[in-house]
């Protein structure tokens, strides 16, 4: 696969970010700075605000208060154009596997020959070489999620947001997707990912953001957070205790 190494984004910051619904704060993050290479994994119980924070970082949701800042500048269209996001349930076009990739590559202005070569690279990256002409919506769950990730990577993003991309997949499918994530990270794509799987966090994370009740309760290197969490909320969650 051709070299897609990027200059690492310097900093992604959250400042006094608040989202309210019906008078209740669903997200209340005073300060969070992501300035390492990642992958960064967001952990916490259901309703902790992980997916909501991810959507704010990608500019899909505008906060009621505060802002997201990239490299010292409030998040704008030029920033989000260099980002991509894959949701828990992949959204695929009603066309073939290769045509889903070609759709993205055409928008980048690649020639037909260049697109053909790039599609072959991407299909090999995701282990989908034999599925090129198959309707994308007939793929299995794991295959569909791999295609969604490949399509996101075809945009050559600096940052890739992943919202529980391996939820409900079998172990072999999870393993393939985790390999794709690690390869992308090694090429310089910053990965910011939501998961409930503590084992997955141990396998993938460089740093971890622990959330509870819409707040960040801990952020630090994965080895330290997983081995010796400092917050009581983190200790309860990582021990398997029920957390609300």
Short mmCIF file of C-alpha atoms in Angstrom, two decimals:
data_model
loop_
_atom_site.label_atom_id
_atom_site.label_comp_id
_atom_site.label_asym_id
_atom_site.label_seq_id
_atom_site.Cartn_x
_atom_site.Cartn_y
_atom_site.Cartn_z
CA UNK A 1 0.00 0.00 0.00
CA UNK A 2 1.41 3.39 -0.89
CA UNK A 3 2.82 5.62 1.85
CA UNK A 4 0.10 7.72 3.41
CA UNK A 5 2.11 9.12 6.31
CA UNK A 6 0.87 12.53 7.44
CA UNK A 7 2.30 15.35 9.50
CA UNK A 8 0.64 14.72 12.84
CA UNK A 9 -2.02 17.22 13.86
CA UNK A 10 -0.51 19.27 16.67
CA UNK A 11 -3.45 19.59 19.02
CA UNK A 12 -7.19 18.97 19.34
CA UNK A 13 -8.67 20.72 22.36
CA UNK A 14 -12.03 20.99 24.09
CA UNK A 15 -12.69 24.08 26.17
CA UNK A 16 -15.72 24.46 28.48
CA UNK A 17 -17.84 22.29 26.17
CA UNK A 18 -21.47 21.94 27.24
CA UNK A 19 -24.44 20.31 25.52
CA UNK A 20 -27.84 20.56 27.20
CA UNK A 21 -31.13 18.87 26.45
CA UNK A 22 -34.30 19.76 28.39
CA UNK A 23 -32.23 21.61 30.94
CA UNK A 24 -29.89 18.68 31.57
CA UNK A 25 -26.19 18.76 30.71
CA UNK A 26 -25.49 15.68 28.59
CA UNK A 27 -21.91 16.78 28.05
CA UNK A 28 -19.84 19.01 30.32
CA UNK A 29 -16.14 18.87 29.49
CA UNK A 30 -14.12 21.67 31.07
CA UNK A 31 -10.82 20.83 29.34
CA UNK A 32 -9.43 18.05 27.21
CA UNK A 33 -6.34 18.11 25.03
CA UNK A 34 -5.47 15.38 22.53
CA UNK A 35 -1.96 16.09 21.31
CA UNK A 36 -0.33 12.68 21.09
CA UNK A 37 -0.23 10.26 18.18
CA UNK A 38 -2.92 7.95 19.55
CA UNK A 39 -4.87 5.81 19.18
CA UNK A 40 -6.99 7.56 21.78
CA UNK A 41 -9.81 5.41 23.14
CA UNK A 42 -12.87 6.81 24.91
CA UNK A 43 -14.15 4.49 27.64
CA UNK A 44 -17.07 4.68 30.05
CA UNK A 45 -20.58 3.36 30.74
CA UNK A 46 -23.60 3.86 28.50
CA UNK A 47 -24.76 7.46 28.58
CA UNK A 48 -21.32 8.76 29.60
CA UNK A 49 -21.23 11.11 26.60
CA UNK A 50 -18.54 9.33 24.57
CA UNK A 51 -20.35 9.32 21.22
CA UNK A 52 -21.61 12.84 21.82
CA UNK A 53 -18.06 14.07 22.41
CA UNK A 54 -16.87 12.27 19.28
CA UNK A 55 -19.52 14.05 17.18
CA UNK A 56 -18.50 17.40 18.64
CA UNK A 57 -14.85 16.76 17.81
CA UNK A 58 -15.90 16.05 14.21
CA UNK A 59 -18.14 19.13 14.03
CA UNK A 60 -21.36 17.16 13.57
CA UNK A 61 -22.92 18.72 16.68
CA UNK A 62 -22.52 22.32 17.76
CA UNK A 63 -22.24 22.76 21.53
CA UNK A 64 -24.47 25.08 23.54
CA UNK A 65 -21.37 26.45 25.19
CA UNK A 66 -17.61 26.27 24.67
CA UNK A 67 -15.69 25.15 21.62
CA UNK A 68 -13.43 22.63 19.96
CA UNK A 69 -10.05 24.04 18.92
CA UNK A 70 -7.58 22.51 16.49
CA UNK A 71 -4.03 23.82 16.36
CA UNK A 72 -5.11 26.96 18.20
CA UNK A 73 -8.00 27.74 15.83
CA UNK A 74 -11.71 27.07 16.46
CA UNK A 75 -12.83 23.97 14.56
CA UNK A 76 -13.90 24.92 11.04
CA UNK A 77 -14.66 23.40 7.65
CA UNK A 78 -11.01 23.23 6.64
CA UNK A 79 -10.32 21.12 9.73
CA UNK A 80 -13.27 18.77 9.32
CA UNK A 81 -12.38 18.27 5.64
CA UNK A 82 -9.24 16.55 6.90
CA UNK A 83 -11.23 14.30 9.21
CA UNK A 84 -13.39 11.22 8.65
CA UNK A 85 -15.82 9.30 10.84
CA UNK A 86 -17.15 5.74 10.87
CA UNK A 87 -20.28 4.96 12.85
CA UNK A 88 -21.28 1.85 14.76
CA UNK A 89 -23.66 0.90 11.95
CA UNK A 90 -21.90 1.36 8.60
CA UNK A 91 -23.72 3.45 6.01
CA UNK A 92 -22.96 2.13 2.54
CA UNK A 93 -24.08 3.27 -0.90
CA UNK A 94 -26.42 1.11 -2.99
CA UNK A 95 -23.68 0.08 -5.38
CA UNK A 96 -20.79 -2.37 -5.51
CA UNK A 97 -17.95 -2.57 -3.02
CA UNK A 98 -15.48 -1.03 -5.48
CA UNK A 99 -17.97 1.66 -6.50
CA UNK A 100 -18.30 2.74 -2.87
CA UNK A 101 -14.57 3.42 -2.86
CA UNK A 102 -14.58 4.94 -6.33
CA UNK A 103 -17.22 7.45 -5.22
CA UNK A 104 -14.81 8.92 -2.65
CA UNK A 105 -11.79 8.81 -4.94
CA UNK A 106 -13.60 10.63 -7.77
CA UNK A 107 -14.25 13.53 -5.43
CA UNK A 108 -10.49 13.79 -4.91
CA UNK A 109 -9.97 14.30 -8.63
CA UNK A 110 -8.02 11.10 -9.27
CA UNK A 111 -7.84 9.79 -12.82
CA UNK A 112 -9.60 6.54 -13.69
CA UNK A 113 -6.29 4.66 -13.76
CA UNK A 114 -5.19 6.12 -10.41
CA UNK A 115 -8.57 5.25 -8.89
CA UNK A 116 -8.34 1.67 -10.12
CA UNK A 117 -4.91 1.22 -8.56
CA UNK A 118 -5.98 2.85 -5.31
CA UNK A 119 -9.12 0.71 -5.08
CA UNK A 120 -7.00 -2.42 -5.48
CA UNK A 121 -4.72 -1.22 -2.66
CA UNK A 122 -7.65 -0.49 -0.37
CA UNK A 123 -9.40 -3.80 -1.05
CA UNK A 124 -6.17 -5.64 -0.24
CA UNK A 125 -5.79 -3.59 2.93
CA UNK A 126 -9.23 -4.71 4.11
CA UNK A 127 -9.09 -8.29 2.84
CA UNK A 128 -11.93 -7.64 0.41
CA UNK A 129 -10.15 -8.40 -2.87
CA UNK A 130 -12.72 -11.00 -3.89
CA UNK A 131 -15.69 -8.76 -3.09
CA UNK A 132 -15.05 -5.88 -5.51
CA UNK A 133 -18.16 -6.45 -7.67
CA UNK A 134 -20.43 -7.60 -4.88
CA UNK A 135 -23.24 -5.25 -3.78
CA UNK A 136 -21.93 -3.47 -0.71
CA UNK A 137 -25.16 -3.96 1.20
CA UNK A 138 -24.92 -7.73 0.85
CA UNK A 139 -21.68 -7.89 2.85
CA UNK A 140 -21.54 -9.45 6.29
CA UNK A 141 -21.40 -7.14 9.30
CA UNK A 142 -17.64 -7.37 9.64
CA UNK A 143 -17.06 -6.94 5.90
CA UNK A 144 -19.37 -3.94 5.78
CA UNK A 145 -17.53 -2.27 8.64
CA UNK A 146 -14.17 -2.93 6.97
CA UNK A 147 -15.49 -1.30 3.79
CA UNK A 148 -16.73 1.69 5.77
CA UNK A 149 -13.28 2.12 7.32
CA UNK A 150 -11.57 1.71 3.93
CA UNK A 151 -13.86 4.35 2.43
CA UNK A 152 -12.96 6.70 5.28
CA UNK A 153 -9.25 6.01 4.77
CA UNK A 154 -9.65 6.64 1.04
CA UNK A 155 -10.24 10.28 2.00
CA UNK A 156 -6.67 10.33 3.42
CA UNK A 157 -7.83 11.90 6.69
CA UNK A 158 -5.48 13.29 9.29
CA UNK A 159 -7.92 12.20 12.00
CA UNK A 160 -10.27 9.22 11.91
CA UNK A 161 -13.11 9.04 14.43
CA UNK A 162 -14.53 5.58 15.11
CA UNK A 163 -17.71 5.05 17.13
CA UNK A 164 -17.67 1.45 18.42
CA UNK A 165 -16.65 0.02 15.03
CA UNK A 166 -16.45 -3.57 16.30
CA UNK A 167 -19.64 -3.69 18.35
CA UNK A 168 -21.45 -7.06 18.02
CA UNK A 169 -18.84 -8.51 15.64
CA UNK A 170 -17.28 -11.95 16.07
CA UNK A 171 -13.67 -12.22 17.32
CA UNK A 172 -12.13 -12.82 13.89
CA UNK A 173 -13.87 -9.74 12.45
CA UNK A 174 -12.77 -7.70 15.46
CA UNK A 175 -9.18 -8.83 14.96
CA UNK A 176 -9.16 -7.81 11.29
CA UNK A 177 -10.54 -4.36 12.05
CA UNK A 178 -8.09 -3.83 14.91
CA UNK A 179 -5.24 -4.64 12.53
CA UNK A 180 -6.55 -2.06 10.07
CA UNK A 181 -6.74 0.53 12.86
CA UNK A 182 -3.19 -0.14 14.02
CA UNK A 183 -1.82 0.02 10.46
CA UNK A 184 -3.58 3.34 9.86
CA UNK A 185 -2.24 4.69 13.14
CA UNK A 186 1.28 3.56 12.23
CA UNK A 187 0.99 5.55 8.98
CA UNK A 188 0.22 8.70 10.96
CA UNK A 189 -3.59 8.80 10.98
CA UNK A 190 -4.74 9.98 14.38
CA UNK A 191 -7.37 7.55 15.69
CA UNK A 192 -9.98 8.66 18.22
CA UNK A 193 -12.29 5.76 19.03
CA UNK A 194 -15.20 4.90 21.32
CA UNK A 195 -15.31 1.40 22.80
CA UNK A 196 -16.84 -0.50 25.72
CA UNK A 197 -14.28 -3.29 25.36
CA UNK A 198 -11.54 -2.94 27.99
CA UNK A 199 -9.55 -5.72 26.29
CA UNK A 200 -9.68 -3.75 23.07
CA UNK A 201 -8.41 -0.68 24.89
CA UNK A 202 -5.48 -2.73 26.17
CA UNK A 203 -4.66 -3.89 22.64
CA UNK A 204 -5.04 -0.57 20.82
CA UNK A 205 -4.82 2.48 23.04
CA UNK A 206 -1.86 4.80 23.46
CA UNK A 207 -3.97 7.02 25.71
CA UNK A 208 -7.40 6.70 27.29
CA UNK A 209 -10.16 9.18 28.06
CA UNK A 210 -12.47 7.88 30.80
CA UNK A 211 -15.94 9.43 30.89
CA UNK A 212 -18.88 9.30 33.26
CA UNK A 213 -22.02 11.40 33.41
CA UNK A 214 -20.96 13.56 30.47
CA UNK A 215 -17.67 14.47 32.11
CA UNK A 216 -14.06 13.44 31.60
CA UNK A 217 -13.02 11.78 34.86
CA UNK A 218 -9.53 10.77 33.75
CA UNK A 219 -7.19 11.10 30.78
CA UNK A 220 -3.72 9.68 30.51
CA UNK A 221 -1.40 7.07 29.00
CA UNK A 222 -3.20 3.77 28.49
CA UNK A 223 -0.70 1.68 30.46
CA UNK A 224 -1.02 3.94 33.50
CA UNK A 225 -4.81 4.38 33.38
CA UNK A 226 -5.47 0.66 32.90
CA UNK A 227 -2.96 -0.47 35.53
CA UNK A 228 -3.42 2.24 38.15
CA UNK A 229 -6.44 4.48 37.49
CA UNK A 230 -6.46 7.60 39.62
CA UNK A 231 -10.19 8.37 39.73
CA UNK A 232 -12.70 6.33 41.70
CA UNK A 233 -15.02 6.26 38.68
CA UNK A 234 -12.27 4.76 36.52
CA UNK A 235 -11.44 2.15 39.15
CA UNK A 236 -15.09 1.10 39.41
CA UNK A 237 -15.53 0.86 35.64
CA UNK A 238 -12.31 -1.05 35.02
CA UNK A 239 -13.08 -3.46 37.86
CA UNK A 240 -16.38 -4.38 36.18
CA UNK A 241 -18.58 -2.75 38.78
CA UNK A 242 -21.91 -1.29 37.70
CA UNK A 243 -21.45 2.40 36.92
CA UNK A 244 -24.28 4.85 36.18
#
